[in-house]
CSV table of C-alpha atoms in Angstrom, one decimal:
chain,number,residue,atom,x,y,z
A,191,MET,CA,36.4,37.6,-128.6
A,192,ASN,CA,39.3,36.0,-130.5
A,193,PRO,CA,39.4,33.1,-133.1
A,194,SER,CA,39.8,30.5,-130.3
A,195,ASP,CA,36.3,31.5,-129.1
A,196,ILE,CA,34.8,30.0,-132.3
A,197,SER,CA,33.9,26.3,-132.6
A,198,VAL,CA,34.1,24.9,-136.2
A,199,VAL,CA,31.7,22.0,-137.0
A,200,ILE,CA,32.3,20.0,-140.1
A,201,PRO,CA,29.7,17.4,-141.3
A,202,THR,CA,31.2,14.5,-143.3
A,203,LEU,CA,30.2,11.5,-145.3
A,204,ASN,CA,33.0,9.8,-147.3
A,205,GLU,CA,35.1,12.9,-147.5
A,206,ALA,CA,38.6,11.3,-147.3
A,207,ALA,CA,39.7,13.4,-150.2
A,208,THR,CA,38.8,16.8,-148.6
A,209,ILE,CA,38.6,16.6,-144.8
A,210,GLU,CA,42.3,17.1,-144.1
A,211,ASN,CA,42.4,20.4,-146.0
A,212,ALA,CA,39.1,21.6,-144.4
A,213,ILE,CA,40.4,20.9,-140.9
A,214,ARG,CA,43.8,22.5,-141.6
A,215,SER,CA,42.1,25.6,-143.0
A,216,ALA,CA,40.1,26.0,-139.7
A,217,THR,CA,43.2,25.6,-137.5
A,218,ARG,CA,45.2,28.0,-139.7
A,219,ALA,CA,42.4,30.5,-139.2
A,220,GLY,CA,42.9,30.1,-135.4
A,221,ALA,CA,40.3,27.5,-134.4
A,222,THR,CA,41.2,25.5,-131.4
A,223,GLU,CA,37.9,23.5,-131.4
A,224,VAL,CA,37.2,21.6,-134.6
A,225,ILE,CA,34.4,19.1,-134.4
A,226,VAL,CA,33.9,16.5,-137.2
A,227,CYS,CA,30.4,14.9,-137.2
A,228,ASP,CA,30.3,11.9,-139.5
A,229,GLY,CA,27.2,10.3,-141.0
A,230,GLY,CA,28.7,6.8,-141.5
A,231,SER,CA,31.7,7.2,-143.8
A,232,GLN,CA,33.0,3.9,-145.4
A,233,ASP,CA,36.3,5.4,-146.4
A,234,GLU,CA,39.2,6.9,-144.4
A,235,THR,CA,37.5,10.1,-143.4
A,236,LEU,CA,37.6,9.5,-139.6
A,237,SER,CA,41.1,8.3,-139.4
A,238,ILE,CA,42.3,11.3,-141.5
A,239,ALA,CA,40.3,13.7,-139.3
A,240,SER,CA,41.8,12.2,-136.2
A,241,ASP,CA,45.4,12.3,-137.6
A,242,THR,CA,44.8,15.9,-138.8
A,243,GLY,CA,43.9,17.1,-135.3
A,244,ALA,CA,40.1,17.2,-135.1
A,245,THR,CA,39.3,18.1,-131.5
A,246,LYS,CA,36.2,15.9,-131.4
A,247,ILE,CA,34.8,13.3,-133.7
A,248,VAL,CA,31.1,12.6,-133.4
A,249,ARG,CA,29.1,9.8,-135.1
A,250,SER,CA,25.6,10.5,-136.2
A,251,ILE,CA,23.0,9.1,-138.5
A,252,PRO,CA,23.4,10.7,-142.0
A,253,GLY,CA,21.6,13.9,-143.0
A,254,ARG,CA,23.3,17.3,-143.0
A,255,GLY,CA,20.8,19.0,-140.7
A,256,ILE,CA,21.1,16.1,-138.2
A,257,GLN,CA,24.9,16.0,-138.4
A,258,LEU,CA,25.2,19.8,-137.9
A,259,ASN,CA,23.1,19.7,-134.8
A,260,ALA,CA,24.9,16.6,-133.5
A,261,GLY,CA,28.2,18.3,-133.9
A,262,ALA,CA,27.0,21.6,-132.3
A,263,VAL,CA,26.0,19.7,-129.2
A,264,PHE,CA,29.7,19.4,-128.4
A,265,ALA,CA,30.6,23.0,-129.3
A,266,SER,CA,31.7,24.9,-126.2
A,267,ARG,CA,32.8,28.3,-127.7
A,268,GLU,CA,30.8,31.5,-128.0
A,269,VAL,CA,30.2,31.3,-131.7
A,270,VAL,CA,29.7,28.2,-133.9
A,271,LEU,CA,30.8,28.1,-137.5
A,272,PHE,CA,29.5,25.3,-139.8
A,273,LEU,CA,32.0,24.4,-142.6
A,274,HIS,CA,31.4,22.0,-145.4
A,275,ALA,CA,34.1,19.4,-145.8
A,276,ASP,CA,35.0,20.5,-149.3
A,277,ASN,CA,35.3,24.1,-148.3
A,278,LEU,CA,38.3,26.0,-147.0
A,279,LEU,CA,38.3,29.0,-144.6
A,280,GLY,CA,40.6,31.9,-145.5
A,281,GLU,CA,43.2,32.6,-142.8
A,282,SER,CA,41.5,35.7,-141.6
A,283,CYS,CA,37.9,34.4,-141.6
A,284,LEU,CA,37.6,33.8,-137.9
A,285,GLN,CA,39.3,37.1,-137.0
A,286,GLN,CA,36.8,38.8,-139.3
A,287,ILE,CA,33.9,37.4,-137.1
A,288,CYS,CA,35.7,38.7,-134.0
A,289,ASP,CA,36.0,42.2,-135.5
A,290,VAL,CA,32.2,42.5,-135.8
A,291,PRO,CA,30.7,44.1,-132.7
A,292,ASP,CA,27.8,42.1,-131.2
A,293,VAL,CA,27.7,39.7,-134.1
A,294,VAL,CA,24.6,37.5,-134.2
A,295,TRP,CA,25.0,35.5,-137.4
A,296,GLY,CA,26.3,35.6,-140.9
A,297,ALA,CA,28.3,34.1,-143.7
A,298,PHE,CA,31.2,34.8,-146.0
A,299,GLU,CA,31.8,35.7,-149.6
A,300,GLN,CA,33.1,32.8,-151.7
A,301,HIS,CA,35.9,32.1,-154.0
A,302,ILE,CA,35.1,29.2,-156.4
A,303,ASP,CA,38.4,27.5,-157.1
A,304,HIS,CA,38.4,27.9,-160.8
A,305,PRO,CA,39.5,30.7,-163.1
A,306,ARG,CA,36.4,30.8,-165.4
A,307,PHE,CA,34.7,34.2,-165.4
A,308,ALA,CA,31.3,32.6,-165.0
A,309,TYR,CA,32.3,31.6,-161.5
A,310,ARG,CA,33.0,35.2,-160.6
A,311,LEU,CA,29.3,36.0,-161.5
A,312,ILE,CA,28.1,33.1,-159.3
A,313,GLU,CA,30.2,34.4,-156.4
A,314,LYS,CA,28.7,37.9,-156.8
A,315,GLY,CA,25.2,36.5,-157.1
A,316,ASN,CA,25.6,34.4,-153.9
A,317,ALA,CA,27.0,37.4,-152.0
A,318,ALA,CA,24.0,39.6,-153.2
A,319,ARG,CA,21.6,36.9,-151.9
A,320,VAL,CA,23.0,37.3,-148.4
A,321,ARG,CA,23.2,41.0,-148.6
A,322,PHE,CA,19.8,41.8,-150.0
A,323,ARG,CA,17.7,38.8,-149.1
A,324,GLY,CA,19.2,37.7,-145.8
A,325,MET,CA,19.6,34.2,-147.2
A,326,ALA,CA,22.9,32.4,-146.5
A,327,PHE,CA,23.7,28.9,-147.8
A,328,GLY,CA,25.8,26.3,-146.1
A,329,ASP,CA,28.7,26.6,-148.6
A,330,GLN,CA,29.2,30.2,-147.3
A,331,ALA,CA,30.3,28.9,-143.9
A,332,ILE,CA,27.3,30.1,-141.8
A,333,PHE,CA,28.2,31.2,-138.3
A,334,VAL,CA,26.0,32.1,-135.3
A,335,ARG,CA,26.3,32.8,-131.6
A,336,ARG,CA,25.9,29.5,-129.8
A,337,GLN,CA,23.3,30.8,-127.4
A,338,ILE,CA,21.1,32.1,-130.2
A,339,TYR,CA,21.5,28.9,-132.1
A,340,LYS,CA,20.3,26.9,-129.1
A,341,GLU,CA,17.3,29.3,-128.6
A,342,VAL,CA,16.1,28.8,-132.2
A,343,GLY,CA,16.5,25.0,-131.9
A,344,GLY,CA,19.4,24.7,-134.3
A,345,PHE,CA,18.9,23.4,-137.9
A,346,GLU,CA,15.9,21.6,-139.1
A,347,GLU,CA,16.9,18.0,-139.2
A,348,ILE,CA,16.3,17.4,-142.9
A,349,GLU,CA,18.5,15.9,-145.6
A,350,LEU,CA,18.6,19.1,-147.8
A,351,MET,CA,17.7,22.8,-147.5
A,352,GLU,CA,18.5,22.9,-143.8
A,353,ASP,CA,20.5,26.1,-144.6
A,354,VAL,CA,17.5,27.7,-146.3
A,355,ALA,CA,15.2,26.8,-143.4
A,356,PHE,CA,17.8,28.1,-140.9
A,357,SER,CA,18.2,31.4,-142.7
A,358,ARG,CA,14.5,31.9,-142.8
A,359,ILE,CA,14.4,31.7,-139.0
A,360,MET,CA,17.6,33.7,-138.4
A,361,ARG,CA,16.8,36.7,-140.7
A,362,LYS,CA,13.7,37.4,-138.6
A,363,ILE,CA,16.1,37.8,-135.6
A,364,ALA,CA,18.9,39.8,-137.2
A,365,LYS,CA,20.2,40.7,-140.7
A,366,PRO,CA,23.1,38.4,-141.5
A,367,VAL,CA,26.6,39.9,-141.6
A,368,LEU,CA,28.4,39.2,-144.9
A,369,LEU,CA,32.1,39.1,-144.4
A,370,THR,CA,34.8,39.2,-147.1
A,371,GLY,CA,36.3,35.8,-146.2
A,372,PRO,CA,36.7,34.3,-148.6
A,373,VAL,CA,35.6,30.7,-148.2
A,374,THR,CA,37.1,28.7,-151.0
A,375,ILE,CA,34.7,26.2,-152.5
A,376,SER,CA,35.2,23.3,-154.9
A,377,PRO,CA,33.7,23.7,-158.4
A,378,ARG,CA,33.2,19.9,-158.6
A,379,ARG,CA,29.5,19.9,-159.0
A,380,TRP,CA,29.4,22.7,-161.6
A,381,GLU,CA,32.2,20.9,-163.5
A,382,GLN,CA,30.4,17.6,-163.4
A,383,ARG,CA,27.1,18.9,-164.6
A,384,GLY,CA,28.1,22.1,-166.3
A,385,ILE,CA,27.6,25.5,-164.9
A,386,VAL,CA,24.3,26.1,-166.5
A,387,GLY,CA,23.0,22.7,-165.7
A,388,GLN,CA,24.0,22.8,-162.1
A,389,THR,CA,22.7,26.3,-161.6
A,390,LEU,CA,19.3,25.4,-163.1
A,391,GLN,CA,19.2,22.3,-160.9
A,392,ASN,CA,19.9,24.4,-157.8
A,393,TRP,CA,17.1,26.9,-158.7
A,394,ASN,CA,14.7,24.0,-159.5
A,395,LEU,CA,15.4,22.4,-156.1
A,396,ARG,CA,14.9,25.6,-154.2
A,397,CYS,CA,11.7,26.5,-156.0
A,398,ARG,CA,10.3,23.0,-155.3
A,399,TYR,CA,11.3,23.3,-151.7
A,400,HIS,CA,9.5,26.6,-151.4
A,401,LEU,CA,6.4,25.0,-152.9
A,402,GLY,CA,6.5,22.3,-150.3
A,403,ALA,CA,8.4,19.4,-151.9
A,404,SER,CA,9.9,16.8,-149.5
A,405,PRO,CA,13.6,17.6,-148.6
A,406,ARG,CA,14.2,13.8,-148.7
A,407,ARG,CA,13.0,13.5,-152.3
A,408,LEU,CA,15.0,16.7,-153.2
A,409,ALA,CA,18.1,15.2,-151.6
A,410,LYS,CA,17.9,12.1,-153.8
A,411,GLN,CA,17.7,14.2,-156.9
A,412,TYR,CA,20.6,16.4,-155.7
A,413,ARG,CA,22.9,13.4,-155.2
């Protein structure tokens, strides 16, 4: 397997400010199939994606789980990688996947694009969650063999926590591989709400989800 055997799916909704860099990071990493699945953007997201070289542009109703599945329908490569529009793949990320024998699924270590030491702690905590709990989140660029993805039915089509639900299913099949990446992620939500405030909100949302709260209601609070 080589990087061209990996499809990259990017869900978008009004991501004109970020989509170009996300696509370029995928192509620099060796992707030859980049699928943008848009949930109804009102800005220039689609035209920028087209001009930047997205292989396919798919339109979908909004909702990250719905969009991820809609984009994956058009994926034709052996492995599918799901990349958030405000995340960037490191140049060696796809090759790292190829170097893992018989890879089933996994995610990457992160680099939060800010020099504060507190972000280094968040990065380490997120890596430990994958390594010890088998729980990968979407901003770690989850990847999975396409055939297995189809067998488990893809992502649950919910507005939030689709990555948590997917990890719960996948860790029963195989332990996720954690690769060094890194995936560079934006600190924008932490900077808007404060590191402590955003972290506490994330924990609150996940706890409520585990206790049975509606993903739709949680998504409204998250936004």
